[in-house]
Tab-separated table of C-alpha atoms in Angstrom:
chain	number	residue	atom	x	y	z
A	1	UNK	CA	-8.520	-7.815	-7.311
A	2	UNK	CA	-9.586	-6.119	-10.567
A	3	UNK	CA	-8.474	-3.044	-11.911
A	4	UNK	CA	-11.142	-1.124	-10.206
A	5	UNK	CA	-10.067	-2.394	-7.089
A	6	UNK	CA	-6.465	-1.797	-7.644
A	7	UNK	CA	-6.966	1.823	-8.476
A	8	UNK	CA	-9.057	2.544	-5.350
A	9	UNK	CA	-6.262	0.836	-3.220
A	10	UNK	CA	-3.433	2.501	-4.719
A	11	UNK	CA	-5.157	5.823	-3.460
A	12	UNK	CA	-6.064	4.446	-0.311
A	13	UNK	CA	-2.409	3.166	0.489
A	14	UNK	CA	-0.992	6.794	-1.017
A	15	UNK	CA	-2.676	8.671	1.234
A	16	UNK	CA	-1.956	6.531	4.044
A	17	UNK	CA	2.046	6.551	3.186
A	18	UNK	CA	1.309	10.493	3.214
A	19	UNK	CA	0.149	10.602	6.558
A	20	UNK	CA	2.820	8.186	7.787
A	21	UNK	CA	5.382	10.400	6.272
A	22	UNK	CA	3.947	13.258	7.899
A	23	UNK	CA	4.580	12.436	11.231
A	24	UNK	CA	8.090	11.909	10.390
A	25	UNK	CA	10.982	13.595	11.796
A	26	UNK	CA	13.773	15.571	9.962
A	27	UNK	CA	16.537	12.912	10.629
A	28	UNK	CA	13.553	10.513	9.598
A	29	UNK	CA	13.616	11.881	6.315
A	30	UNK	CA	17.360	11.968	5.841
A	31	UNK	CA	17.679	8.278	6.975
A	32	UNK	CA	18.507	5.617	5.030
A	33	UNK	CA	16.390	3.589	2.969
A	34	UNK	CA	16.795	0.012	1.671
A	35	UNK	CA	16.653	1.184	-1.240
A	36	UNK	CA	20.208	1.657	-2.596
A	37	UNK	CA	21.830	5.052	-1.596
A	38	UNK	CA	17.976	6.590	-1.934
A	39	UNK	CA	17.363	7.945	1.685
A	40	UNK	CA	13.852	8.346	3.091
A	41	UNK	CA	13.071	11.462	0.966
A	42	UNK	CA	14.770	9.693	-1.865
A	43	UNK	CA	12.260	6.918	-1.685
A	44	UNK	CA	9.284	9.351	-1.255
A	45	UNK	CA	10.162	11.646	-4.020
A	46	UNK	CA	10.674	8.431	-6.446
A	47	UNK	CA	6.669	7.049	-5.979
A	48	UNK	CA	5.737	10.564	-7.227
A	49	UNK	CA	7.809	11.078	-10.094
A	50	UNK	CA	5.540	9.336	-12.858
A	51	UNK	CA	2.174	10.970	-11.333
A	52	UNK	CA	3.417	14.055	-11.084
A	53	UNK	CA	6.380	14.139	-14.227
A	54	UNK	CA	5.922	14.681	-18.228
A	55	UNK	CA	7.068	12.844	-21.284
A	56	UNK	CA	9.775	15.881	-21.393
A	57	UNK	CA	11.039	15.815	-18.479
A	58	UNK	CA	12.178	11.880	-18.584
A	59	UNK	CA	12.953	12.225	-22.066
A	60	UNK	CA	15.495	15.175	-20.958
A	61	UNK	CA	16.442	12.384	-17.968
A	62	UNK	CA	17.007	9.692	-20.436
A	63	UNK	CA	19.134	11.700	-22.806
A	64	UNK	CA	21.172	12.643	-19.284
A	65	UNK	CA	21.409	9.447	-18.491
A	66	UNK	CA	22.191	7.827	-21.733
A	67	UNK	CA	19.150	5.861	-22.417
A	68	UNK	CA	19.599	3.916	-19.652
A	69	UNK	CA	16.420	3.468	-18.078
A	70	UNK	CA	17.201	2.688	-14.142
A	71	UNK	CA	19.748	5.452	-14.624
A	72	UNK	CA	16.915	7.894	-15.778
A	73	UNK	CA	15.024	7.343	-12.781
A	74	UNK	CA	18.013	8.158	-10.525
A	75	UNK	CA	18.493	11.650	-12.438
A	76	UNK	CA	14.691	12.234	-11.873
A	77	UNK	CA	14.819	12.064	-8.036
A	78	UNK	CA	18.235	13.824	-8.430
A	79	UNK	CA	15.959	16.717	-9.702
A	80	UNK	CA	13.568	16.740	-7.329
A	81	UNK	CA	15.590	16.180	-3.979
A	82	UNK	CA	15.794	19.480	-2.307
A	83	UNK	CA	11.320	19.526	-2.660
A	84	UNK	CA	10.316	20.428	1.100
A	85	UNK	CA	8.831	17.567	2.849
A	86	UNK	CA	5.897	19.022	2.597
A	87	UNK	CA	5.444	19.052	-0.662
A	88	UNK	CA	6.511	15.652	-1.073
A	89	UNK	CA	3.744	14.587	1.414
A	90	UNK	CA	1.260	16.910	-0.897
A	91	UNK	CA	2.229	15.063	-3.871
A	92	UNK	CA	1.559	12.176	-2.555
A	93	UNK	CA	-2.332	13.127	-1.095
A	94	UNK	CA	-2.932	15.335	-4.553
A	95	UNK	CA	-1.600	12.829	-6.619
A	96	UNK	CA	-3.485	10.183	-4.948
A	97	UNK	CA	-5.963	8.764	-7.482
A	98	UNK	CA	-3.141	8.852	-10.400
A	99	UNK	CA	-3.447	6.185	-12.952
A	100	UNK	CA	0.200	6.420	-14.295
A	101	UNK	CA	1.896	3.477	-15.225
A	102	UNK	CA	4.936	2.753	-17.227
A	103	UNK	CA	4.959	1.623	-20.840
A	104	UNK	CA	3.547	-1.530	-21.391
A	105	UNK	CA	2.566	-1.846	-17.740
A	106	UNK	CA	-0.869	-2.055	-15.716
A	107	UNK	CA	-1.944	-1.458	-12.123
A	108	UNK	CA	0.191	-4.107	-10.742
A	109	UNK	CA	3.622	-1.807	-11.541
A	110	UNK	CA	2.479	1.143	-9.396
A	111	UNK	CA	0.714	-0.972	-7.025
A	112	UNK	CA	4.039	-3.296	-6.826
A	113	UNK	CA	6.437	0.019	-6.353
A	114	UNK	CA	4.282	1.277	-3.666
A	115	UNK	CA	4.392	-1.354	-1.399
A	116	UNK	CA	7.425	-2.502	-1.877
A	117	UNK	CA	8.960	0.997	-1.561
A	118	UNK	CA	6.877	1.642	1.554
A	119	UNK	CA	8.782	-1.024	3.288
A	120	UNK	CA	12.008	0.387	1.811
A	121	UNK	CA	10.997	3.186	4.348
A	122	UNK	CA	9.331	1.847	7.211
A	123	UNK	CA	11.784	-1.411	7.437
A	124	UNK	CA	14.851	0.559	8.356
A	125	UNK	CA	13.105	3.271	10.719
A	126	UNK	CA	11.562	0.449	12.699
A	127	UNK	CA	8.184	1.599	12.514
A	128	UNK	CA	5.061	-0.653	11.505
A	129	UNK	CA	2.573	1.254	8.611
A	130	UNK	CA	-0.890	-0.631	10.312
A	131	UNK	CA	-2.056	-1.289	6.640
A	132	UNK	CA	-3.838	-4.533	5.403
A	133	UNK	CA	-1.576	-6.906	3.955
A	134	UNK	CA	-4.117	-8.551	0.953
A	135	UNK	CA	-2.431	-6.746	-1.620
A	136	UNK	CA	0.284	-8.246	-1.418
A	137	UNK	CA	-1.209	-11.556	-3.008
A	138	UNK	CA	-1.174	-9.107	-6.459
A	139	UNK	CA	2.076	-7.861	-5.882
A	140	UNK	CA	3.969	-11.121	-5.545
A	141	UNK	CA	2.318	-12.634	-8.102
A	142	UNK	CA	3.133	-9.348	-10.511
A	143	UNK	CA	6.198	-9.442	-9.247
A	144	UNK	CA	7.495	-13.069	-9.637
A	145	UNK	CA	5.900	-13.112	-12.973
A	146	UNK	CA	7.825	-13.285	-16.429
A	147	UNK	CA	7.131	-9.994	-17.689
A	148	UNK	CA	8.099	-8.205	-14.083
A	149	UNK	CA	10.836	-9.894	-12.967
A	150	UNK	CA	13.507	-8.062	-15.084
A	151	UNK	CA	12.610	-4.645	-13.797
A	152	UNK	CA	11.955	-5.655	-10.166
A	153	UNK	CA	14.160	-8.633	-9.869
A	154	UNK	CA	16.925	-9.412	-12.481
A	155	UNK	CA	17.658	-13.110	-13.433
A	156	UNK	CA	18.968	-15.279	-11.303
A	157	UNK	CA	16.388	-15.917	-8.713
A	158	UNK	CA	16.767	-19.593	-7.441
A	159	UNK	CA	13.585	-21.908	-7.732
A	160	UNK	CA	11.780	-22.080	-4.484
A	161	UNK	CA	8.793	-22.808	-3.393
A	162	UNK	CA	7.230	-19.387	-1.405
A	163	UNK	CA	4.693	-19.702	1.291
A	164	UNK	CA	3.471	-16.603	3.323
A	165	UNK	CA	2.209	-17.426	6.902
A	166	UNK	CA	0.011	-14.283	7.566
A	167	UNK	CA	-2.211	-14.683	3.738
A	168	UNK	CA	-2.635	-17.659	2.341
A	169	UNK	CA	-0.471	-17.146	-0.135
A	170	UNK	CA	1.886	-19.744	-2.113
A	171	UNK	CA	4.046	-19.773	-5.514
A	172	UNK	CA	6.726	-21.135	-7.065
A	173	UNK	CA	8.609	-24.686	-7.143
A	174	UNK	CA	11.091	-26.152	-5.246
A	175	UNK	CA	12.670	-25.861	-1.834
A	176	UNK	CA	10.288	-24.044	0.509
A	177	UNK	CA	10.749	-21.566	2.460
A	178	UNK	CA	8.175	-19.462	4.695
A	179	UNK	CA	7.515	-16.527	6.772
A	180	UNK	CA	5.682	-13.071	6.620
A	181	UNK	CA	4.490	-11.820	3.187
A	182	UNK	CA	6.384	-8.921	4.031
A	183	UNK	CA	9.920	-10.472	4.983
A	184	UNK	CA	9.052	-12.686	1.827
A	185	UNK	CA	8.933	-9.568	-0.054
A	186	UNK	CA	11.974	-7.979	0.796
A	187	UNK	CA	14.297	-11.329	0.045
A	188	UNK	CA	12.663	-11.738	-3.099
A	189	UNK	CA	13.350	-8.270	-4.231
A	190	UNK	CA	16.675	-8.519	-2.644
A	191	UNK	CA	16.621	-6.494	0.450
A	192	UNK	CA	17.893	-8.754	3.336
A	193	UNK	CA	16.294	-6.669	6.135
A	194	UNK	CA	14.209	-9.636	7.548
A	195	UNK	CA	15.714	-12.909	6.770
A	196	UNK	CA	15.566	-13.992	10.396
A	197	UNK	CA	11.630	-14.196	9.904
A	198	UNK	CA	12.037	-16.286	7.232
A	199	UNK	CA	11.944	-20.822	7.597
A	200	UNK	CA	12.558	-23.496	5.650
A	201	UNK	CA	14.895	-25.402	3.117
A	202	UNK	CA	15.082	-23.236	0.670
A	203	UNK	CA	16.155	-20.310	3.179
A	204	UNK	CA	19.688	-20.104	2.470
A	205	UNK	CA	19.277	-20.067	-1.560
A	206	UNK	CA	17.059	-17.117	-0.543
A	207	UNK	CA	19.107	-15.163	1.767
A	208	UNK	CA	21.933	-16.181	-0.815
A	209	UNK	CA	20.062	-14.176	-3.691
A	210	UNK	CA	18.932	-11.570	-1.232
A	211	UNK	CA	22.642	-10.643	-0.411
A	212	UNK	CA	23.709	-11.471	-3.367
């Protein structure tokens, strides 16, 4: 898609995430996420904090957390944790059309987070979002690329080949190994919450990286 695109499905996919999280209960919000010891509201609060945040307020965050950056972003959802849900859900439908993105970044970072943090919340609740799945082509692309993989990934990711069996979708070299774009997702970026999906040779080396 093109940046145009992007940006109008960003919004789109905010303000559906908003109305998912609406309907969510209290425990809901307190549950777990896959995402490290964020829970729920963790999770939620983090996709708003460069929309809605200034250059002072995660340059105070960095000095807290001692220039390191993934540290930083802890400290900023620290801040913000005890935000009604409500306002959370606000951010999200106010902030909606937002065109933040990191230094040296484009729409594929926010785009990326987004739907990779949505699962983060959706995954562990057991509850399916209902939203298309195309832009996910983007994301894993953005994601597996060079200049993304250090901030989403790490090194160390083993050389398969990926195939998606709900877009056509491939990448990579090597072993293959298959499944939902989705289930695909989460191994890649190391959250082992649907490896039984997943098919193929190159499965283990996969589920090896995503518990790793």
């Amino acid at each position: 898609m093109d940046a145009d695109q992007a940006w109008t499905t960003i919004a789109e996919e905010r303000r559906a995430l908003a109305d998912l999280l609406e309907g969510l209960s209290a425990d809901q919000w307190d549950a777990p996420s896959l995402c490290g010891e964020w829970s729920v509201k963790g999770v939620a609060v983090h996709l708003m904090v460069g929309p809605t945040g200034s250059w002072r307020s995660f340059a105070s965050a960095m000095l807290a957390a001692r220039g390191r950056f993934e540290r930083a972003n802890v400290v900023m959802v620290e801040r913000r944790l005890d935000r009604p849900v409500a306002e959370v859900v606000a951010d999200l439908r106010e902030y909606a059309d937002s065109r933040f993105v990191p230094p040296t970044m484009d729409w594929r970072a926010p785009l990326s987070d987004l739907l990779v943090h949505r699962l983060d919340i959706t995954a562990p609740l057991g509850i399916e979002h209902g939203r298309p799945l195309d832009p996910w082509v983007d994301v894993l692309d953005f994601v597996l690329s060079p200049k993304a993989r250090r901030g989403f990934l790490g090194p160390g990711l083993p050389d398969l080949t990926f195939a998606a069996t709900d877009l056509p979708w491939t990448a990579g070299d090597g072993p293959r190994v298959e499944g939902p774009v989705e289930a695909l997702a989460l191994a890649i970026t190391r959250r082992p919450a649907r490896l039984g999906d997943l098919d193929g040779p190159g499965r283990a080396a996969l589920e090896a990286w995503a518990r790793g």
